Coordinates of C-alpha atoms in Angstrom, one line a residue:
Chain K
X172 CA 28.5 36.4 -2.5
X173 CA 27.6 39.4 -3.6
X174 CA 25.2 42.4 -3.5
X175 CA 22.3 39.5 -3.6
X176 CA 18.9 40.5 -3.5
X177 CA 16.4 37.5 -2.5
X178 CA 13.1 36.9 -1.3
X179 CA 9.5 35.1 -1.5
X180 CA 7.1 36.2 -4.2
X181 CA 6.7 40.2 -3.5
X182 CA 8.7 40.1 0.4
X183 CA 11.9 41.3 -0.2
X184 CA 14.4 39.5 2.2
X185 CA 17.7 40.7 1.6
X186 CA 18.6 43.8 0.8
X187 CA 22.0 43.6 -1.5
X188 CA 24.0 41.2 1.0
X189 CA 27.7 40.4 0.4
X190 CA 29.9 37.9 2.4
X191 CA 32.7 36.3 1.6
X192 CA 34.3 33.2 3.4
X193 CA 37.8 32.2 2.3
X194 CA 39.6 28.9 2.8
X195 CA 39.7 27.3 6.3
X196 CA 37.7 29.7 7.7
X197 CA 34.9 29.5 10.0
X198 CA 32.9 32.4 9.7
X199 CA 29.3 33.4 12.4
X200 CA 26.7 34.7 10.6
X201 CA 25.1 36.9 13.6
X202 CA 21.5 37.5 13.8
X203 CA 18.1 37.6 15.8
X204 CA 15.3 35.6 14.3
X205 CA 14.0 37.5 10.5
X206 CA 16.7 39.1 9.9
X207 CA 17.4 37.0 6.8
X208 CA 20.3 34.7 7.5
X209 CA 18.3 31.2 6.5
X210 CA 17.6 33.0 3.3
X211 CA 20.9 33.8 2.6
X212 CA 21.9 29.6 3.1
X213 CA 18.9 28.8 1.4
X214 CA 20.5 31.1 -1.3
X215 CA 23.8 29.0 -1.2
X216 CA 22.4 26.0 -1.6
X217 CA 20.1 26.8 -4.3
X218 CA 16.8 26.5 -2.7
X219 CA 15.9 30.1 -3.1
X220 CA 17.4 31.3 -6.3
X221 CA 18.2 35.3 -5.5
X222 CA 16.3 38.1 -7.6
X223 CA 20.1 40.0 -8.1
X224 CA 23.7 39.4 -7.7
X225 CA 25.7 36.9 -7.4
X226 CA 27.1 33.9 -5.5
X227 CA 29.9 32.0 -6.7
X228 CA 32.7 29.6 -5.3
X229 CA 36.6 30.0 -6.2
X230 CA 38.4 26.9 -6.2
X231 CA 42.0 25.8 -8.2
X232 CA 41.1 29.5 -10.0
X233 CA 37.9 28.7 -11.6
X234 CA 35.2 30.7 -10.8
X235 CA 31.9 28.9 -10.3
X236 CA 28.5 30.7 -10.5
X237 CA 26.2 29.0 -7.6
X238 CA 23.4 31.1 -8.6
X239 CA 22.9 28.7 -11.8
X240 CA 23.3 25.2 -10.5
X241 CA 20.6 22.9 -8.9
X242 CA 20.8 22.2 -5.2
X243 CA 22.2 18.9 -6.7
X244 CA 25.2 20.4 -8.3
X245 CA 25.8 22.6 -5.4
X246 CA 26.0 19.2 -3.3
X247 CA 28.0 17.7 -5.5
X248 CA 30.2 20.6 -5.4
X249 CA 31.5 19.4 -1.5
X250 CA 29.0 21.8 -0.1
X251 CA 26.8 20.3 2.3
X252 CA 24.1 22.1 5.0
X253 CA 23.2 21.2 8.3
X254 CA 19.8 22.7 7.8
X255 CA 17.8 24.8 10.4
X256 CA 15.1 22.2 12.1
X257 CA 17.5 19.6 11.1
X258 CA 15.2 17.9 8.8
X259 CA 16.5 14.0 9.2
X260 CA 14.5 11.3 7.4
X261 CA 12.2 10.3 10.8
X262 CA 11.0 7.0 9.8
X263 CA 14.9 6.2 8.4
X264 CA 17.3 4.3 10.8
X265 CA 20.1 6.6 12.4
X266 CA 22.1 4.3 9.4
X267 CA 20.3 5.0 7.0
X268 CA 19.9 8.6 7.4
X269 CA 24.0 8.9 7.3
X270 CA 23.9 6.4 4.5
X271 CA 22.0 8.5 2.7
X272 CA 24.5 11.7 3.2
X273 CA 26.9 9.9 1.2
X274 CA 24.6 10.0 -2.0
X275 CA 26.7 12.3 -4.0
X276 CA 29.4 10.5 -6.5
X277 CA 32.5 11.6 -5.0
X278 CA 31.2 10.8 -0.9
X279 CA 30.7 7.2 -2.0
X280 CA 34.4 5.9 -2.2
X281 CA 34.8 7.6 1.5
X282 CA 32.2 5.3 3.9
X283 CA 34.5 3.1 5.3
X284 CA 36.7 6.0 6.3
X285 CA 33.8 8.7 7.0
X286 CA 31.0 6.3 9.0
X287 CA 33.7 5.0 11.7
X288 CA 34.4 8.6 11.9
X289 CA 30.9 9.5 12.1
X290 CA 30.7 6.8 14.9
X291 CA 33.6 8.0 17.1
X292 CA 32.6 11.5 17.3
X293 CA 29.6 10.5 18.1
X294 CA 29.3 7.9 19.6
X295 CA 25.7 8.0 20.8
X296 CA 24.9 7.2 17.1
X297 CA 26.5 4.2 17.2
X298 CA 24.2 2.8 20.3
X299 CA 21.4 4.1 17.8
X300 CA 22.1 3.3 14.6
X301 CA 18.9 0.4 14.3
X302 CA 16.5 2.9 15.4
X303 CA 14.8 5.7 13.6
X304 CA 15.9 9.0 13.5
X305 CA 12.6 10.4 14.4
X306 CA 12.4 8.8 17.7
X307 CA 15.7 10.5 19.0
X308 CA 16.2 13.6 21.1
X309 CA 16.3 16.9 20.0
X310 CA 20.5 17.0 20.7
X311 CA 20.6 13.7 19.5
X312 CA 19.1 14.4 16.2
X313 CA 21.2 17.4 16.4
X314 CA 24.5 14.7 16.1
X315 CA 22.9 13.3 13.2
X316 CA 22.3 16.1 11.3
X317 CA 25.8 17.3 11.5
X318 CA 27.6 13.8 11.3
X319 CA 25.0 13.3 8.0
X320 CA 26.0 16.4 6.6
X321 CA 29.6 15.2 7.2
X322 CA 29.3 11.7 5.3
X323 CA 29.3 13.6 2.2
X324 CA 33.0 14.3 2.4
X325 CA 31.8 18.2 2.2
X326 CA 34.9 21.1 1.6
X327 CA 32.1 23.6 2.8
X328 CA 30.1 23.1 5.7
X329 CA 27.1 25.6 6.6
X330 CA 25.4 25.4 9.8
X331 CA 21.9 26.9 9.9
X332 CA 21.3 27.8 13.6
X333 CA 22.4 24.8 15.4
X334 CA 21.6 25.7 19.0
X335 CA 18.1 26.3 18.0
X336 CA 15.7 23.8 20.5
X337 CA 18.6 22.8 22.3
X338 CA 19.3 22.9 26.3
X339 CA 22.4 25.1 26.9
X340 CA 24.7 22.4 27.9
X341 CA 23.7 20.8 24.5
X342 CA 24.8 24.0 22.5
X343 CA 28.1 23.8 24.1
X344 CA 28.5 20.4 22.9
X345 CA 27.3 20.8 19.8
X346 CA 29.3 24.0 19.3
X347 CA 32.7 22.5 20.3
X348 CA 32.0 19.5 18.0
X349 CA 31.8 21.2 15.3
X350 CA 35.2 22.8 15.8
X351 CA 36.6 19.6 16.2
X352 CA 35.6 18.1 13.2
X353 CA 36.6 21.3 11.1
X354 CA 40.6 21.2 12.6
X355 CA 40.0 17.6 11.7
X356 CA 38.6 17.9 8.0
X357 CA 40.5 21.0 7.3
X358 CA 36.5 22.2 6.4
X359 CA 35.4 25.9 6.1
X360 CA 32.5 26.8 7.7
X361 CA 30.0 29.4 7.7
X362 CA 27.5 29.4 10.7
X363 CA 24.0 30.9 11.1
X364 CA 23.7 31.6 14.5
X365 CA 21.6 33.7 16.7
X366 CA 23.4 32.6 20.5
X367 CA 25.9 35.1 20.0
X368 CA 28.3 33.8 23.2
X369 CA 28.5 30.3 21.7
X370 CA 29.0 31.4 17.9
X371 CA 32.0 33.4 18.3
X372 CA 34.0 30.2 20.9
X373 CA 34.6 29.0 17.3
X374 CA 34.3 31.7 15.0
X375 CA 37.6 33.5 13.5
X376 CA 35.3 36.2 12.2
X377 CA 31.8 36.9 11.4
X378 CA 29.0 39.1 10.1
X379 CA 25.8 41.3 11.8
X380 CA 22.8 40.7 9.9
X381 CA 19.9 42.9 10.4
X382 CA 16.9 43.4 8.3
X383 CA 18.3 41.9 5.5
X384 CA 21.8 44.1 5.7
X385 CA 24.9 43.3 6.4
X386 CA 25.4 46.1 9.6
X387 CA 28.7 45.1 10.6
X388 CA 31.9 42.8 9.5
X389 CA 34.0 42.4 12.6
X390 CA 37.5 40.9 11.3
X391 CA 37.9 39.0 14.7
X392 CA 35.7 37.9 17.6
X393 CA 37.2 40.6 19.5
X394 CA 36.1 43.6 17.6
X395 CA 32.8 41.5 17.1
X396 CA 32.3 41.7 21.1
X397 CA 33.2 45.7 21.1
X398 CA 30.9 46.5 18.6
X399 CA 27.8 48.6 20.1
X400 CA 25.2 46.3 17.6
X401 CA 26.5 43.6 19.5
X402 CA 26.2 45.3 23.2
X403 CA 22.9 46.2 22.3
X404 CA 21.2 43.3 20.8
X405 CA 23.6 40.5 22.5
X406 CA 25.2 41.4 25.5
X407 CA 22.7 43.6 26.6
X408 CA 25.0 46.1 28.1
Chain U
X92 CA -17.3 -32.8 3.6
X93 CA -14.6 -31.3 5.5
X94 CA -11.2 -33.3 6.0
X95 CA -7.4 -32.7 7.2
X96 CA -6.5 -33.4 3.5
X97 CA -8.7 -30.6 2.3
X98 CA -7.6 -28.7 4.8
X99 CA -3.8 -28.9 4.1
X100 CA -4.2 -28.8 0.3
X101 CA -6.3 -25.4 0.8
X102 CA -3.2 -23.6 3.0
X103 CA -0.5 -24.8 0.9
X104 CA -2.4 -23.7 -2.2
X105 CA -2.8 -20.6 -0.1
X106 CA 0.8 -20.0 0.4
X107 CA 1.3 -20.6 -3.1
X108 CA -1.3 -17.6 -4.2
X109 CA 0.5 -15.6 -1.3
X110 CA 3.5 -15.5 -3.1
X111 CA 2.1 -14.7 -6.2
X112 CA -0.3 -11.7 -4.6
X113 CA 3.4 -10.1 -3.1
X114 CA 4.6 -10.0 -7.0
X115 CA 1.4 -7.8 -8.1
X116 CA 1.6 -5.9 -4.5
X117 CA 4.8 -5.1 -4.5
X118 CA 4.5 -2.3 -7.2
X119 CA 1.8 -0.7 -5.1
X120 CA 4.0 -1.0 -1.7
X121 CA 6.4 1.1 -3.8
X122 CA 4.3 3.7 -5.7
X123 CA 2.0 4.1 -2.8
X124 CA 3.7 3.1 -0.2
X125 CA 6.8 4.7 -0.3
X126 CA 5.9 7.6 -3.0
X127 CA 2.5 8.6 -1.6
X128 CA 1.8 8.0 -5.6
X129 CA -2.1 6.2 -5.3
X130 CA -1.6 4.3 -8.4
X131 CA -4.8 2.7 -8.7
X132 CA -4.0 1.9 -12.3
X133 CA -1.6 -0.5 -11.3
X134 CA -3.7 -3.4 -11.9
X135 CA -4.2 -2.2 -15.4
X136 CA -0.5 -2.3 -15.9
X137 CA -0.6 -6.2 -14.5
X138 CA -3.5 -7.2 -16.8
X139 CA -0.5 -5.6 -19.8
X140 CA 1.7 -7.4 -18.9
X141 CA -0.2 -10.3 -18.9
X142 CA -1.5 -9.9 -22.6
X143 CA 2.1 -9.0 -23.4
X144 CA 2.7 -12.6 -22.4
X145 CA -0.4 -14.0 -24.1
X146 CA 0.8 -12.3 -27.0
X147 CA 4.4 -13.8 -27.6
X148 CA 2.8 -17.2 -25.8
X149 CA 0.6 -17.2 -29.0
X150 CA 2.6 -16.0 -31.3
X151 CA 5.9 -17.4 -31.0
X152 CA 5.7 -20.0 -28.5
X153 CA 7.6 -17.6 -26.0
X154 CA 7.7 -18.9 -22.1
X155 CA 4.8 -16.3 -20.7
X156 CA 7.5 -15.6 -17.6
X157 CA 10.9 -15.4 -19.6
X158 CA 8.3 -12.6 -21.9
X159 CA 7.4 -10.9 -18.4
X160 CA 11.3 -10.4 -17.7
X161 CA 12.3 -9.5 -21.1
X162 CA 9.5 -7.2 -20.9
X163 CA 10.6 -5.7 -18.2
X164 CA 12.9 -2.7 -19.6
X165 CA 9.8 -1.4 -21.6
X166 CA 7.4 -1.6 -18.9
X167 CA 10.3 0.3 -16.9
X168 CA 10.5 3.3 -19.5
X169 CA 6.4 3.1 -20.0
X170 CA 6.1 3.6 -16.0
X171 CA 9.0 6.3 -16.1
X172 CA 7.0 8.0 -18.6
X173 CA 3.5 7.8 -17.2
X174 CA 5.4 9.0 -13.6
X175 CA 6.7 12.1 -15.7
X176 CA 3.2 13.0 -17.0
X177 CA 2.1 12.6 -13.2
X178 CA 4.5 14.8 -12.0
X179 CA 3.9 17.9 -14.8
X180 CA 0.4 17.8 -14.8
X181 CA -0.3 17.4 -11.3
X182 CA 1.9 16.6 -8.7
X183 CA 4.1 19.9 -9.6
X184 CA 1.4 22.0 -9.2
X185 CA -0.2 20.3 -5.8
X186 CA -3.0 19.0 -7.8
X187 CA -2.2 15.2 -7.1
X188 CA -4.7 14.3 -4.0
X189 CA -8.0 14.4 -6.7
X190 CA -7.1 14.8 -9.7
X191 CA -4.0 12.2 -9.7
X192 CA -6.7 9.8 -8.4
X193 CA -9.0 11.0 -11.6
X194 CA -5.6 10.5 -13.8
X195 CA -4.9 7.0 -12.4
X196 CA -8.3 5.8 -12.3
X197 CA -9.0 6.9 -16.3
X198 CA -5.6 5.5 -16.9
X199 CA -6.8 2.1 -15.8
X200 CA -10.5 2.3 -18.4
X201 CA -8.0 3.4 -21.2
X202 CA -6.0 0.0 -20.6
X203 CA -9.0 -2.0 -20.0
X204 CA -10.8 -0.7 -23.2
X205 CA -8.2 -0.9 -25.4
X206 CA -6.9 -4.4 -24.7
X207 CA -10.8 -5.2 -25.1
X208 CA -11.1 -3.4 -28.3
X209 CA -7.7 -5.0 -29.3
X210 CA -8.4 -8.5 -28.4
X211 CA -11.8 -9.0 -27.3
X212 CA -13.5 -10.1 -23.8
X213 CA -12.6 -13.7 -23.9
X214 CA -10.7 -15.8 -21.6
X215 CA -6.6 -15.6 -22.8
X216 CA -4.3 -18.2 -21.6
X217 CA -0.9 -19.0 -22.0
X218 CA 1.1 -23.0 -22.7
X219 CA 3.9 -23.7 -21.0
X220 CA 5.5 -27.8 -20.4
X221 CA 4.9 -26.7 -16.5
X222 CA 1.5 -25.6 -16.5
X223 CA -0.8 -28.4 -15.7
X224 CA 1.9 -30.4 -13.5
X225 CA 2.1 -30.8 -10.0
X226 CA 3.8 -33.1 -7.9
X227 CA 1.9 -34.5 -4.6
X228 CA 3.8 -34.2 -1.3
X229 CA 2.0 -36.9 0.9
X230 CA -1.3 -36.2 -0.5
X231 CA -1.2 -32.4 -0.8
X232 CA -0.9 -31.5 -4.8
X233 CA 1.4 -28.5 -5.0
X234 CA 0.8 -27.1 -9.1
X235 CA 3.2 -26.2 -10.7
X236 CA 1.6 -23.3 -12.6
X237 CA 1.1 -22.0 -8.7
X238 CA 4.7 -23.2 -7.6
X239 CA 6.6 -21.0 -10.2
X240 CA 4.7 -17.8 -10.0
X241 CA 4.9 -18.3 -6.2
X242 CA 8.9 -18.7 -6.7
X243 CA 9.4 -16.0 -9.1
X244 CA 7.6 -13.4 -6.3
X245 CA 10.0 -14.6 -3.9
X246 CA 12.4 -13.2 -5.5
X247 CA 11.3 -10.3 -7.0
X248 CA 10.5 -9.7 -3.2
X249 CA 13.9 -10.6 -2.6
X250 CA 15.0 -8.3 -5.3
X251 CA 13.3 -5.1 -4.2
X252 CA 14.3 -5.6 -0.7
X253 CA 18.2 -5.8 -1.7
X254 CA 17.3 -2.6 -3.9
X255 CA 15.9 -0.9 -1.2
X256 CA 18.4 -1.3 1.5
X257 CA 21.0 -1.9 -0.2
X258 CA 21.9 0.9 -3.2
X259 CA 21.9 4.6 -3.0
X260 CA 19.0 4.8 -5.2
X261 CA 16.5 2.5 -3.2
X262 CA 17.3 4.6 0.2
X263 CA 16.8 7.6 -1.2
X264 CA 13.5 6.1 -3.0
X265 CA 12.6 5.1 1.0
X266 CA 13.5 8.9 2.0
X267 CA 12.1 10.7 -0.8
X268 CA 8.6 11.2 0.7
X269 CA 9.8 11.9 4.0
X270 CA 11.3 15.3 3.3
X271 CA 12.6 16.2 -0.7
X272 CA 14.0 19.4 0.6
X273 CA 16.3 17.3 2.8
X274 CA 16.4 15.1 0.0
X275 CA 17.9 17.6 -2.5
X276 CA 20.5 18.4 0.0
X277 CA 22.0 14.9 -0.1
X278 CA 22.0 15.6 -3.6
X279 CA 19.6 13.3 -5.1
X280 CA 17.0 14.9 -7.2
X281 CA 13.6 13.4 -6.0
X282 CA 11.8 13.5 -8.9
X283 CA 14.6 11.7 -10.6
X284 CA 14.5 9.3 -7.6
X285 CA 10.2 9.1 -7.9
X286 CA 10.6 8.1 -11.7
X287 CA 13.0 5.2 -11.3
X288 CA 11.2 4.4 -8.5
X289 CA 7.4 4.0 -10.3
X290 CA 9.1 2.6 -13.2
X291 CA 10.4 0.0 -11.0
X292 CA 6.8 0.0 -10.0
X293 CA 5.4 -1.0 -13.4
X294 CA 7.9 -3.3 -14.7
X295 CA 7.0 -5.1 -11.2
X296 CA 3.5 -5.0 -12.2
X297 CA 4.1 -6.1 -16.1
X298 CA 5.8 -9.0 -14.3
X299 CA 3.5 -10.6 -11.9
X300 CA 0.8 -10.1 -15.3
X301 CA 2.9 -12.7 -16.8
X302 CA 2.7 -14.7 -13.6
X303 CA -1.2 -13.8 -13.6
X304 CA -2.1 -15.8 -16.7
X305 CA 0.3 -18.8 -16.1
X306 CA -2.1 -19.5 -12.8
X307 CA -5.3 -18.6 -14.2
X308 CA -7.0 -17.5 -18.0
X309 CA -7.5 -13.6 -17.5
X310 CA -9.4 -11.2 -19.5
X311 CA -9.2 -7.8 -19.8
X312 CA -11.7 -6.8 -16.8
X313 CA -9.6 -9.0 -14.7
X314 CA -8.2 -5.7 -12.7
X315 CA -11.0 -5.0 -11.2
X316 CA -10.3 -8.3 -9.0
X317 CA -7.0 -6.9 -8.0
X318 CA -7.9 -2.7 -6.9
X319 CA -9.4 -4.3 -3.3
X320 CA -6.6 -6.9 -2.9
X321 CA -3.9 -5.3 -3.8
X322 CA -4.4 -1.9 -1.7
X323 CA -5.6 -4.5 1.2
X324 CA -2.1 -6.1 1.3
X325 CA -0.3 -2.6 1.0
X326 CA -2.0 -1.2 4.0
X327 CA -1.9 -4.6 5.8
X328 CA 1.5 -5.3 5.2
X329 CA 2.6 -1.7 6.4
X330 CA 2.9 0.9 4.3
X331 CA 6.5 0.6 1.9
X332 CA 7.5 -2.6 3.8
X333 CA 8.6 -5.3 1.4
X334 CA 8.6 -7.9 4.1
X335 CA 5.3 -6.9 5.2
X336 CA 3.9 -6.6 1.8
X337 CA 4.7 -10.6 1.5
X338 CA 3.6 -11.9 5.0
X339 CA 0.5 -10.0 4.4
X340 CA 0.1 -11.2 0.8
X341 CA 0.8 -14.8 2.5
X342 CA -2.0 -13.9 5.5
X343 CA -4.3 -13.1 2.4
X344 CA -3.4 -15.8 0.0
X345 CA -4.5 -18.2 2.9
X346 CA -7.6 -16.6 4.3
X347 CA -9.0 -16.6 0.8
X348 CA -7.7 -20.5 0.0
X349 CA -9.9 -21.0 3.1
X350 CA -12.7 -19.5 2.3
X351 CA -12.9 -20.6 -1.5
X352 CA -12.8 -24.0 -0.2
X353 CA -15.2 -24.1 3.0
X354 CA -17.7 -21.9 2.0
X355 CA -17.4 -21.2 -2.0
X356 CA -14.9 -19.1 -4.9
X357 CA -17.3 -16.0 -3.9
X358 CA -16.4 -15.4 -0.8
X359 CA -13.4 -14.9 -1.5
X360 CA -13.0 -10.7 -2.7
X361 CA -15.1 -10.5 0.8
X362 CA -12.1 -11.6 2.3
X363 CA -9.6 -8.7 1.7
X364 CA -11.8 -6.2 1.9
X365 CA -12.8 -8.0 5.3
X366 CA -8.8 -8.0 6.3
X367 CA -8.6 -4.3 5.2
X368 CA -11.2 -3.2 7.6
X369 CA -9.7 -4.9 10.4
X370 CA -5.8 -3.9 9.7
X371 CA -7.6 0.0 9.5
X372 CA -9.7 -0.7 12.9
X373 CA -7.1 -2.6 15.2
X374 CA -3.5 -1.3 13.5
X375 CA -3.5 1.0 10.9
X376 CA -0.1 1.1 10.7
X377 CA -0.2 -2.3 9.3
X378 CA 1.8 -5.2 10.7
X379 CA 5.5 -3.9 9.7
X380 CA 4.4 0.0 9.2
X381 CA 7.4 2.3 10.5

């Protein structure tokens, strides 16, 4: 994306925002709380549509604006979200829920490959899969989101804030599956995150957001860690 | 005088209107139940249906219930339409809780007027070879004109179930008032999903009309009979459970049999409003709510 402007009604969110994620990659998006990286997913994904620039996806050369499509079409693009306060269907079975991840045309074919997968990561949603979502834990529901997200065969993932309302131990799990399932599925990620430490285990590069700006582009979790934002707002050295 | 015979007669006739009230609930266990859509005009749409049946009964000597299935596609598209009207005049703009409830409940005294201007207030009714027959099962008479409605809402309970559970579209119709955000990002559009889903609703309702005036003569006031029970079973049965809708249409269907036949026909509204108040006070979740 580039140089996108977005907000809600006169608040002005981001401030001419540009980050690019290429193939394979799994890039942190690095924030405290209001500095604009939900907006920027929720630009993705089509929820928010931005007030300037653009947002587009390159793939086999052809260039696709995001910015136009529905949240639909961006799904159906192999672009899925696990969104920020998870937002399962609570009165849907743990099935159901991951049943209903693999709406879009071209996840369909793949349930008999993706929901055993689905199972063996997680294997807690197996035990569950009768009950409904709503009555789970919050690292449970966690599972679900992701593993949901993943029944729709996505080429994209984006994580919105995954640690958030999670015990520690939790985050690390959380965290190390979703590197797992990316070497698996060859996916590229991009993660909103504000737990710096846990972000950049997987991350091969990332972003600082702050007040709607991107402040710093570290090319590698190393020069992410040096960087004085970072020691200030993160580390607090 | 009060007899075993009468006794077993008025449950199995019971269990026979049971079936029959789950064909003109399940409509409102999917609009209102599952869409938050209060779609009190449903009944209207079930008095339609049942003229539409009248109408080619009379005219052409058509099977009222083979009219309410090939009626079914238009009642589908006139459903999707109304649902689209809904949507851009009210539920769009957040206006649905009142004025939704105005737009239903006008919807329902357009129907009712214009069948009355149309074809009058008297008493339609339909022939068929069935109606009339019944065979008796060690002296209790199970009617025919009850026996097939009761069979054809089996399976149109049967039908929505497997649609429900069973396809993309009915899960995501069982999702879509849970969270559309979350709904969209499956990538299913939820109004597309809400206007299959109420058209599904109305054909449902067109249906059961046809089943309506093979078990009884019905004019065009008849709705009004239908608002209490219908919304009764809904709530009873647990809101948007199909299996709940019918035990609870079954639990109704028998209560009022009972009461028609120990203590008189006009007890028998008192009934589900009397079953509605006490699903509310002891489980208002209704007996299969989620």
């Amino acid at each position: 994306m580039r140089d996108v402007v977005a907000g809600y009604g006169a608040v002005r969110i981001l401030h001419g925002v540009s980050v690019e994620v290429r193939e394979g990659e799994t890039v942190a998006l690095l924030g405290t709380n209001g500095n604009g990286k939900s907006t920027l997913i929720k630009c993705i994904m089509g929820l928010l549509t931005p007030d300037a620039g653009e947002i587009y996806l390159e793939s086999d050369g052809a260039r696709i604006d995001l910015t136009k499509r529905s949240t639909e079409e961006i799904v159906d693009l192999g672009i899925a979200l696990v969104p920020e306060g998870r937002r399962l269907f609570p009165r849907l079975t743990v099935e159901e829920n991951l049943l209903l991840g693999a709406y879009r045309t071209g996840a369909r074919a793949d349930i008999d490959r993706n929901l055993p997968f689905c199972f063996e990561a997680f294997p807690v949603l197996r035990e569950r899969r009768r009950q409904l979502a709503g009555s789970m834990s919050g690292g449970e529901q966690q599972m679900l989101a992701i593993a949901r997200a993943l029944m729709s065969s996505p080429r994209i993932l984006l994580v919105d804030e995954p640690s958030v309302g999670l015990a520690p131990i939790l985050v690390t799990r959380v965290i190390a599956k979703i590197r797992e399932l990316k070497d698996r599925y060859q996916l590229t990620v991009l993660m909103a995150e504000q737990n710096f430490n846990q972000a950049t285990k997987i991350a091969d590069r990332g972003y600082i957001i702050v007040h709607g700006r991107i402040e710093f582009e570290g090319r590698s979790t190393a020069e992410l860690r040096e960087n004085e934002l970072v020691k200030k707002y993160y580390l607090g050295v | 005088m009060f007899t075993w015979d009468l006794l077993a007669n008025a449950v199995v006739a019971g269990i026979l209107l049971g079936g029959f009230y789950a064909a003109v609930s399940l409509g409102v266990s999917l609009t209102f139940g599952l869409l938050d859509v209060v779609n009190i005009a449903h009944p209207a749409f079930v008095i339609l249906g049942a003229y539409a049946a009248y109408v080619m009964n009379s005219s052409f000597g058509l099977d009222p219930i083979l009219t309410g299935v090939l009626f079914t596609p238009l009642f589908y598209a006139l459903g999707a339409g109304v649902y689209r009207i809904y949507y851009s005049s009210f539920e769009r703009r957040g206006e649905e809780s009142l004025r939704g409830l105005v737009f239903f409940f006008g919807l329902l005294f357009i129907i009712e007027v214009a069948l009355s201007l149309k074809y009058g207030v008297d008493y339609r009714l339909v022939e068929a070879a069935y109606i009339g027959k019944s065979i008796d099962l060690g002296g209790v008479g199970i009617a025919f004109r009850l026996l097939v409605p009761c069979v054809v809402g089996l399976l149109m309970t049967l039908a929505l179930s497997l649609f429900l559970s069973r396809t993309f579209y009915g899960r995501a119709v069982m999702g879509v008032s849970q969270d559309q955000v979350a709904l969209r990002l499956m990538g299913a559009n939820p109004v597309r999903i809400k206007t299959i889903a109420f058209g599904i609703g109305i054909a449902a309702a067109s249906l059961s009309g046809a089943l309506l005036i093979t078990i009884s003569p019905v004019v065009p006031s008849t709705d009004r009979d239908y608002i209490g029970r219908v919304f009764a079973i809904t709530v009873l049965g647990g809101l948007g459970s199909v299996g709940g809708t019918l035990v609870a249409s079954i639990i109704l269907g028998v209560a009022e049999s009972l009461m028609a036949t120990l203590f008189g026909p006009s007890w028998s509204l008192a009934v589900s409003f009397g079953i509605l108040l006490l699903a509310l006070a002891v489980r208002p979740a209704g007996l299969f709510g989620r």
